Amino acid sequence: MIKEIVRTIEHLVHVPSPSGYTKRAIETVEQLLEETPFRKWRDRKGGLFVEVPGHNDERRRLLTAHVDTLGAMVKEVKPSGRLSLSMIGGFNWNAVEGEYCTVHVRKGGEVTGTIVMHETSVHVYRNSGDLPRNETHMEVRLDAVTRSKEETEALGIRPGDFVSFDPSFECAMNGFVKSRHLDDKASVALLVTWLRAHAKRGAKLPHTTLVYFSTNEEIGYGGNSNIDPSIEEYVAVDMGAIGDGQATDEYSVSICVKDSSGPYHYELTNELENIARRENIDYVVDIYPYYGSDASAAMRAGADVRHALFGPGIESSHALERTHERSLQATYALIEAYTASTMIE
């Protein structure tokens, strides 16, 4: 199972999908689920719903993970022919300095490049190491013969073209999975793998469960609408935040009890912890101080649901991220155990 999960992660992270440019990623998920018998449909925002039948069709659950990632848009074609960027999602510019990228030209075609400081060369700019990494100094050096704004525009590149970052995926022999966009394509892969496995089993769940692959989580409103009144529990499967003062690690599933939006539902969170303890799943309980999820966005939108959040621990989130197969396995086990449980009060 873990090999299938990792293969699916690798496949997904190589599909460009900055928020607002997610059609190809949703089509990829549809292809991965093509042979499953579940009813599927898209909402107007481009997100994908998958309905898994259960014995109780009146009191439903929803699990969600988001296919959208960090990225950028072309803000300006500079006189030099290079590009200035406007970021999509919340990250630090130093986290993408030196990264390969692709410009997705709206008129068609792609042009590769590298995100660099304008003042990168230490042979020319004595204080290059002291300059701030921000929109003023960061730019895209295109892999094209262009020395002017006009030559770059002749390639079809204009402001508003999306820019995706190379994932730099690698799976180490000792179980570490390294890549950009593990937030949240690791969770997407977990839910895709669970859906495929459940389709093979053919058994009904205790409660009809919707899986929603959302498309705008990184900008704050991925799964906050289209919530049927029959849904009573709304669970975001998303990354656990690692850092000083955090309980989350790369080897267990992290159950979030509070983020920047406030506490998650007390009883549902306790239920997830009880399930993990009963099933001997390695887990931690944590607070993510500067974090929001599709579940918290749904609460802000006024959804009348019990909401919760859990997922694999991701090191260096919104940068070159890393997790371990043990964390992926623990998260998958909690998805299995939660969806198989009968309790809704």
Coordinates of C-alpha atoms in Angstrom, one line a residue:
M1 CA 0.0 0.0 0.0
I2 CA 2.7 2.5 0.9
K3 CA 4.4 2.0 -2.5
E4 CA 1.2 2.9 -4.2
I5 CA 0.8 6.0 -2.0
V6 CA 4.3 7.2 -2.8
R7 CA 3.9 6.5 -6.5
T8 CA 0.7 8.5 -6.5
I9 CA 2.4 11.4 -4.6
E10 CA 5.1 11.4 -7.2
H11 CA 2.6 11.5 -10.1
L12 CA 0.6 14.3 -8.5
V13 CA 3.4 16.6 -7.6
H14 CA 4.6 16.7 -11.2
V15 CA 1.2 18.0 -12.3
P16 CA 1.4 21.8 -12.1
S17 CA -1.5 23.3 -10.1
P18 CA -1.0 26.7 -8.4
S19 CA -4.3 27.9 -7.0
G20 CA -6.4 29.1 -10.0
Y21 CA -4.7 26.7 -12.4
T22 CA -5.9 23.4 -11.2
K23 CA -7.9 21.9 -14.0
R24 CA -5.1 19.5 -15.1
A25 CA -4.7 18.3 -11.5
I26 CA -8.4 17.5 -11.1
E27 CA -8.4 15.7 -14.4
T28 CA -5.5 13.6 -13.1
V29 CA -7.4 12.7 -10.0
E30 CA -10.4 11.8 -12.2
Q31 CA -8.1 9.5 -14.3
L32 CA -6.7 7.8 -11.2
L33 CA -10.3 7.1 -10.0
E34 CA -11.7 6.3 -13.5
E35 CA -12.2 2.6 -12.7
T36 CA -14.0 3.1 -9.4
P37 CA -17.8 2.8 -9.4
F38 CA -18.5 5.9 -7.3
R39 CA -20.6 8.8 -8.4
K40 CA -18.3 11.8 -9.3
W41 CA -19.1 15.4 -10.2
R42 CA -17.4 18.8 -10.2
D43 CA -18.6 22.0 -8.7
R44 CA -18.4 25.4 -10.4
K45 CA -15.0 26.2 -8.7
G46 CA -13.6 23.1 -10.4
G47 CA -13.4 20.9 -7.3
L48 CA -14.2 17.2 -7.6
F49 CA -16.7 15.3 -5.4
V50 CA -16.7 11.5 -5.0
E51 CA -19.6 9.8 -3.2
V52 CA -18.9 6.6 -1.4
P53 CA -22.2 4.8 -0.4
G54 CA -23.0 4.0 3.2
H55 CA -25.7 2.3 5.2
N56 CA -26.8 5.6 6.7
D57 CA -27.4 8.0 3.8
E58 CA -29.1 10.7 5.9
R59 CA -26.1 11.5 8.2
R60 CA -23.1 11.9 6.0
R61 CA -19.4 12.6 6.4
L62 CA -17.1 14.6 4.2
L63 CA -13.3 14.2 3.8
T64 CA -11.4 16.8 1.8
A65 CA -7.8 17.4 0.6
H66 CA -6.7 20.1 -1.8
V67 CA -4.9 19.7 -5.1
D68 CA -3.9 23.4 -5.4
T69 CA -0.4 24.4 -4.5
L70 CA 1.8 27.5 -4.0
G71 CA 2.9 29.2 -7.2
A72 CA 3.0 32.6 -8.8
M73 CA 1.8 34.8 -11.7
V74 CA 3.8 36.9 -14.0
K75 CA 3.4 40.5 -12.7
E76 CA 5.6 42.3 -15.2
V77 CA 7.8 41.6 -18.2
K78 CA 10.9 43.7 -17.4
P79 CA 12.9 45.8 -19.9
S80 CA 15.6 43.1 -19.6
G81 CA 13.2 40.4 -20.8
R82 CA 13.1 38.8 -17.3
L83 CA 9.9 38.4 -15.3
S84 CA 8.8 39.8 -12.0
L85 CA 6.3 37.7 -10.0
S86 CA 3.3 38.0 -7.8
M87 CA 3.0 35.1 -5.4
I88 CA 0.1 32.8 -5.0
G89 CA -0.3 31.4 -1.5
G90 CA 1.8 32.2 1.5
F91 CA 5.5 31.5 1.3
N92 CA 8.8 33.2 1.7
W93 CA 10.7 34.2 -1.4
N94 CA 13.9 32.7 -0.1
A95 CA 12.1 29.3 -0.2
V96 CA 12.0 29.4 -4.0
E97 CA 15.3 31.1 -4.7
G98 CA 17.2 29.1 -7.3
E99 CA 14.2 26.8 -8.1
Y100 CA 13.4 25.8 -11.6
C101 CA 10.0 26.9 -12.8
T102 CA 7.6 26.8 -15.7
V103 CA 5.6 29.7 -17.2
H104 CA 2.3 28.5 -18.5
V105 CA 1.5 30.9 -21.4
R106 CA -2.2 31.7 -21.6
K107 CA -2.1 31.7 -25.4
G108 CA -0.6 28.2 -25.3
G109 CA 2.8 26.6 -24.6
E110 CA 5.2 26.6 -21.8
V111 CA 8.6 28.3 -21.2
T112 CA 10.9 27.1 -18.4
G113 CA 13.2 29.2 -16.3
T114 CA 14.8 29.7 -12.9
I115 CA 13.8 32.0 -10.0
V116 CA 16.8 34.1 -9.1
M117 CA 17.8 37.3 -7.3
H118 CA 18.4 40.0 -9.8
E119 CA 21.6 40.7 -7.9
T120 CA 22.7 37.0 -7.7
S121 CA 26.2 37.4 -9.1
V122 CA 28.7 38.0 -6.2
H123 CA 31.2 39.0 -8.9
V124 CA 29.1 42.0 -9.7
Y125 CA 26.9 42.8 -6.6
R126 CA 29.0 43.0 -3.5
N127 CA 26.1 43.2 -1.1
S128 CA 23.9 40.5 -2.8
G129 CA 23.7 38.4 0.3
D130 CA 22.3 41.3 2.4
L131 CA 19.5 42.3 0.0
P132 CA 15.9 41.3 0.9
R133 CA 14.3 38.4 -1.0
N134 CA 11.1 40.1 -2.1
E135 CA 9.1 41.0 -5.3
T136 CA 11.5 43.8 -6.0
H137 CA 14.6 41.7 -6.2
M138 CA 13.3 38.2 -7.3
E139 CA 12.8 37.5 -10.9
V140 CA 12.5 34.7 -13.5
R141 CA 15.5 34.1 -15.8
L142 CA 13.9 32.4 -18.8
D143 CA 15.4 29.6 -20.7
A144 CA 14.9 31.5 -24.0
V145 CA 17.0 33.9 -26.1
T146 CA 15.6 37.2 -24.9
R147 CA 17.3 40.4 -24.0
S148 CA 14.3 42.8 -24.0
K149 CA 10.6 43.1 -23.1
E150 CA 9.7 42.9 -26.7
E151 CA 11.5 39.6 -27.3
T152 CA 9.9 38.0 -24.2
E153 CA 6.4 39.2 -25.3
A154 CA 7.1 37.7 -28.7
L155 CA 7.1 34.3 -26.9
G156 CA 3.5 35.0 -25.9
I157 CA 4.3 35.7 -22.2
R158 CA 2.2 38.4 -20.6
P159 CA 1.2 39.5 -17.1
G160 CA -1.2 37.0 -15.6
D161 CA 0.5 33.9 -16.9
F162 CA 0.8 31.2 -14.2
V163 CA 4.1 30.1 -12.9
S164 CA 4.6 26.7 -11.3
F165 CA 7.6 25.5 -9.3
D166 CA 9.6 22.3 -10.0
P167 CA 8.7 19.8 -7.3
S168 CA 12.2 18.3 -7.0
F169 CA 10.7 15.0 -5.9
E170 CA 12.8 12.3 -4.3
C171 CA 12.0 9.1 -2.3
A172 CA 15.0 7.9 -0.2
M173 CA 15.7 4.3 0.5
N174 CA 15.1 4.8 4.3
G175 CA 11.5 6.0 3.7
F176 CA 11.8 9.8 3.5
V177 CA 9.7 11.5 0.8
K178 CA 11.1 14.9 -0.3
S179 CA 9.3 17.3 -2.6
R180 CA 7.5 20.6 -3.0
H181 CA 3.7 20.4 -2.8
L182 CA 3.4 17.6 -0.3
D183 CA 1.0 20.2 1.1
D184 CA -1.4 18.8 0.2
K185 CA -0.8 16.3 -2.6
A186 CA 0.4 13.8 0.0
S187 CA -3.1 13.9 1.4
V188 CA -4.7 13.8 -2.0
A189 CA -2.7 10.6 -2.8
L190 CA -3.8 9.1 0.5
L191 CA -7.5 9.7 -0.3
V192 CA -7.1 8.5 -3.9
T193 CA -5.5 5.3 -2.6
W194 CA -8.2 4.8 0.0
L195 CA -10.9 5.3 -2.6
R196 CA -9.3 2.8 -5.0
A197 CA -8.8 0.2 -2.2
H198 CA -12.4 0.7 -0.9
A199 CA -13.8 0.2 -4.4
K200 CA -12.0 -3.2 -4.6
R201 CA -13.5 -4.3 -1.3
G202 CA -17.0 -3.3 -2.4
A203 CA -18.4 -3.1 1.2
K204 CA -20.6 -0.3 2.3
L205 CA -19.4 2.2 4.9
P206 CA -21.5 2.9 8.0
H207 CA -22.2 6.4 6.7
T208 CA -22.3 7.7 3.1
T209 CA -19.0 9.6 2.8
L210 CA -18.1 12.3 0.3
V211 CA -14.5 13.0 -0.7
Y212 CA -13.9 16.5 -2.0
F213 CA -10.8 17.4 -3.8
S214 CA -10.7 21.2 -3.5
T215 CA -8.9 23.7 -5.7
N216 CA -8.5 27.0 -3.7
E217 CA -7.3 26.1 -0.2
E218 CA -4.0 27.9 -0.4
I219 CA -5.9 31.2 -0.9
G220 CA -8.5 30.5 1.7
Y221 CA -11.7 29.3 0.2
G222 CA -11.2 25.8 -1.2
G223 CA -14.0 23.9 0.4
N224 CA -16.2 26.4 2.2
S225 CA -19.3 26.0 0.0
N226 CA -21.2 23.2 -1.8
I227 CA -21.8 21.5 1.6
D228 CA -25.0 19.5 1.5
P229 CA -27.1 19.8 4.7
S230 CA -26.9 16.1 5.1
I231 CA -23.2 16.3 5.9
E232 CA -22.7 16.3 9.7
E233 CA -18.9 15.8 9.9
Y234 CA -16.4 17.7 7.8
V235 CA -12.8 16.5 8.1
A236 CA -9.8 18.1 6.3
V237 CA -6.9 15.8 5.6
D238 CA -4.1 18.2 5.4
M239 CA -0.4 18.6 6.5
G240 CA 0.7 18.7 10.1
A241 CA 3.0 21.6 10.9
I242 CA 6.5 20.9 12.3
G243 CA 8.8 23.3 14.1
D244 CA 9.9 24.6 17.5
G245 CA 7.2 24.0 20.2
Q246 CA 5.3 21.6 18.0
A247 CA 4.4 18.0 18.8
T248 CA 4.0 17.0 15.2
D249 CA 6.8 14.9 13.6
E250 CA 7.4 13.0 10.4
Y251 CA 6.5 9.6 11.8
S252 CA 2.9 9.8 13.0
V253 CA -0.4 11.3 12.1
S254 CA -1.0 14.7 13.5
I255 CA -4.5 15.6 14.9
C256 CA -5.0 19.3 15.0
V257 CA -7.0 20.7 17.9
K258 CA -6.6 24.4 17.1
D259 CA -5.2 26.6 14.4
S260 CA -5.4 30.4 13.6
S261 CA -9.2 30.1 13.2
G262 CA -9.7 28.7 16.7
P263 CA -10.4 25.3 18.2
Y264 CA -11.7 22.4 16.1
H265 CA -14.8 20.5 17.2
Y266 CA -14.1 19.0 20.7
E267 CA -16.1 15.8 20.5
L268 CA -15.0 14.9 17.0
T269 CA -11.4 15.6 17.7
N270 CA -11.6 13.4 20.8
E271 CA -13.3 10.7 18.7
L272 CA -10.4 10.7 16.3
E273 CA -7.9 10.4 19.1
N274 CA -9.9 7.5 20.6
I275 CA -9.9 5.7 17.3
A276 CA -6.2 6.2 16.9
R277 CA -5.5 4.9 20.4
R278 CA -7.8 1.9 19.9
E279 CA -6.3 1.0 16.6
N280 CA -2.7 1.5 17.8
I281 CA -2.1 4.2 15.3
D282 CA 0.9 6.4 16.0
Y283 CA -0.5 9.9 16.5
V284 CA 0.1 13.2 18.1
V285 CA -2.2 16.1 19.1
D286 CA -1.1 19.6 18.1
I287 CA -1.9 23.2 17.6
Y288 CA -0.8 25.0 14.4
P289 CA -0.5 28.7 15.2
Y290 CA -0.4 30.2 11.6
Y291 CA -2.6 27.8 9.7
G292 CA -6.0 27.5 8.2
S293 CA -7.7 24.6 6.4
D294 CA -10.7 23.9 4.2
A295 CA -12.5 22.8 7.4
S296 CA -11.9 26.1 9.1
A297 CA -12.9 28.0 5.9
A298 CA -16.2 26.0 5.9
M299 CA -16.9 27.2 9.5
R300 CA -16.2 30.8 8.6
A301 CA -18.7 30.3 5.7
G302 CA -21.4 29.2 8.3
A303 CA -21.4 25.5 7.6
D304 CA -23.4 23.6 10.3
V305 CA -21.0 20.7 10.7
R306 CA -18.6 19.2 13.2
H307 CA -15.2 19.9 11.8
A308 CA -11.8 18.3 12.3
L309 CA -8.3 18.2 10.8
F310 CA -5.6 15.5 10.7
G311 CA -2.8 14.6 8.3
P312 CA 0.8 13.6 7.8
G313 CA 3.6 15.7 9.4
I314 CA 5.4 17.8 6.9
E315 CA 8.8 19.3 7.6
S316 CA 9.6 22.8 6.2
S317 CA 6.1 23.5 5.0
H318 CA 5.7 25.8 2.0
A319 CA 9.3 25.2 1.1
L320 CA 11.3 22.1 0.2
E321 CA 9.0 19.8 2.2
R322 CA 9.7 16.3 3.6
T323 CA 7.7 13.5 5.3
H324 CA 8.3 9.9 6.0
E325 CA 6.4 6.7 4.9
R326 CA 5.6 6.1 8.6
S327 CA 3.6 9.3 8.8
L328 CA 1.8 8.5 5.5
Q329 CA 0.9 5.0 6.8
A330 CA -0.4 6.3 10.1
T331 CA -2.6 8.9 8.3
Y332 CA -3.9 6.2 5.9
A333 CA -4.7 4.0 8.9
L334 CA -6.7 6.8 10.5
I335 CA -8.6 7.5 7.3
E336 CA -9.5 3.7 7.2
A337 CA -10.5 3.5 10.9
Y338 CA -12.5 6.8 10.9
T339 CA -14.6 6.0 7.8
A340 CA -15.2 2.5 9.2
S341 CA -16.5 3.8 12.5
T342 CA -20.2 4.2 13.3
M343 CA -20.3 7.0 15.8
I344 CA -22.1 10.2 14.9
E345 CA -23.8 11.9 17.8

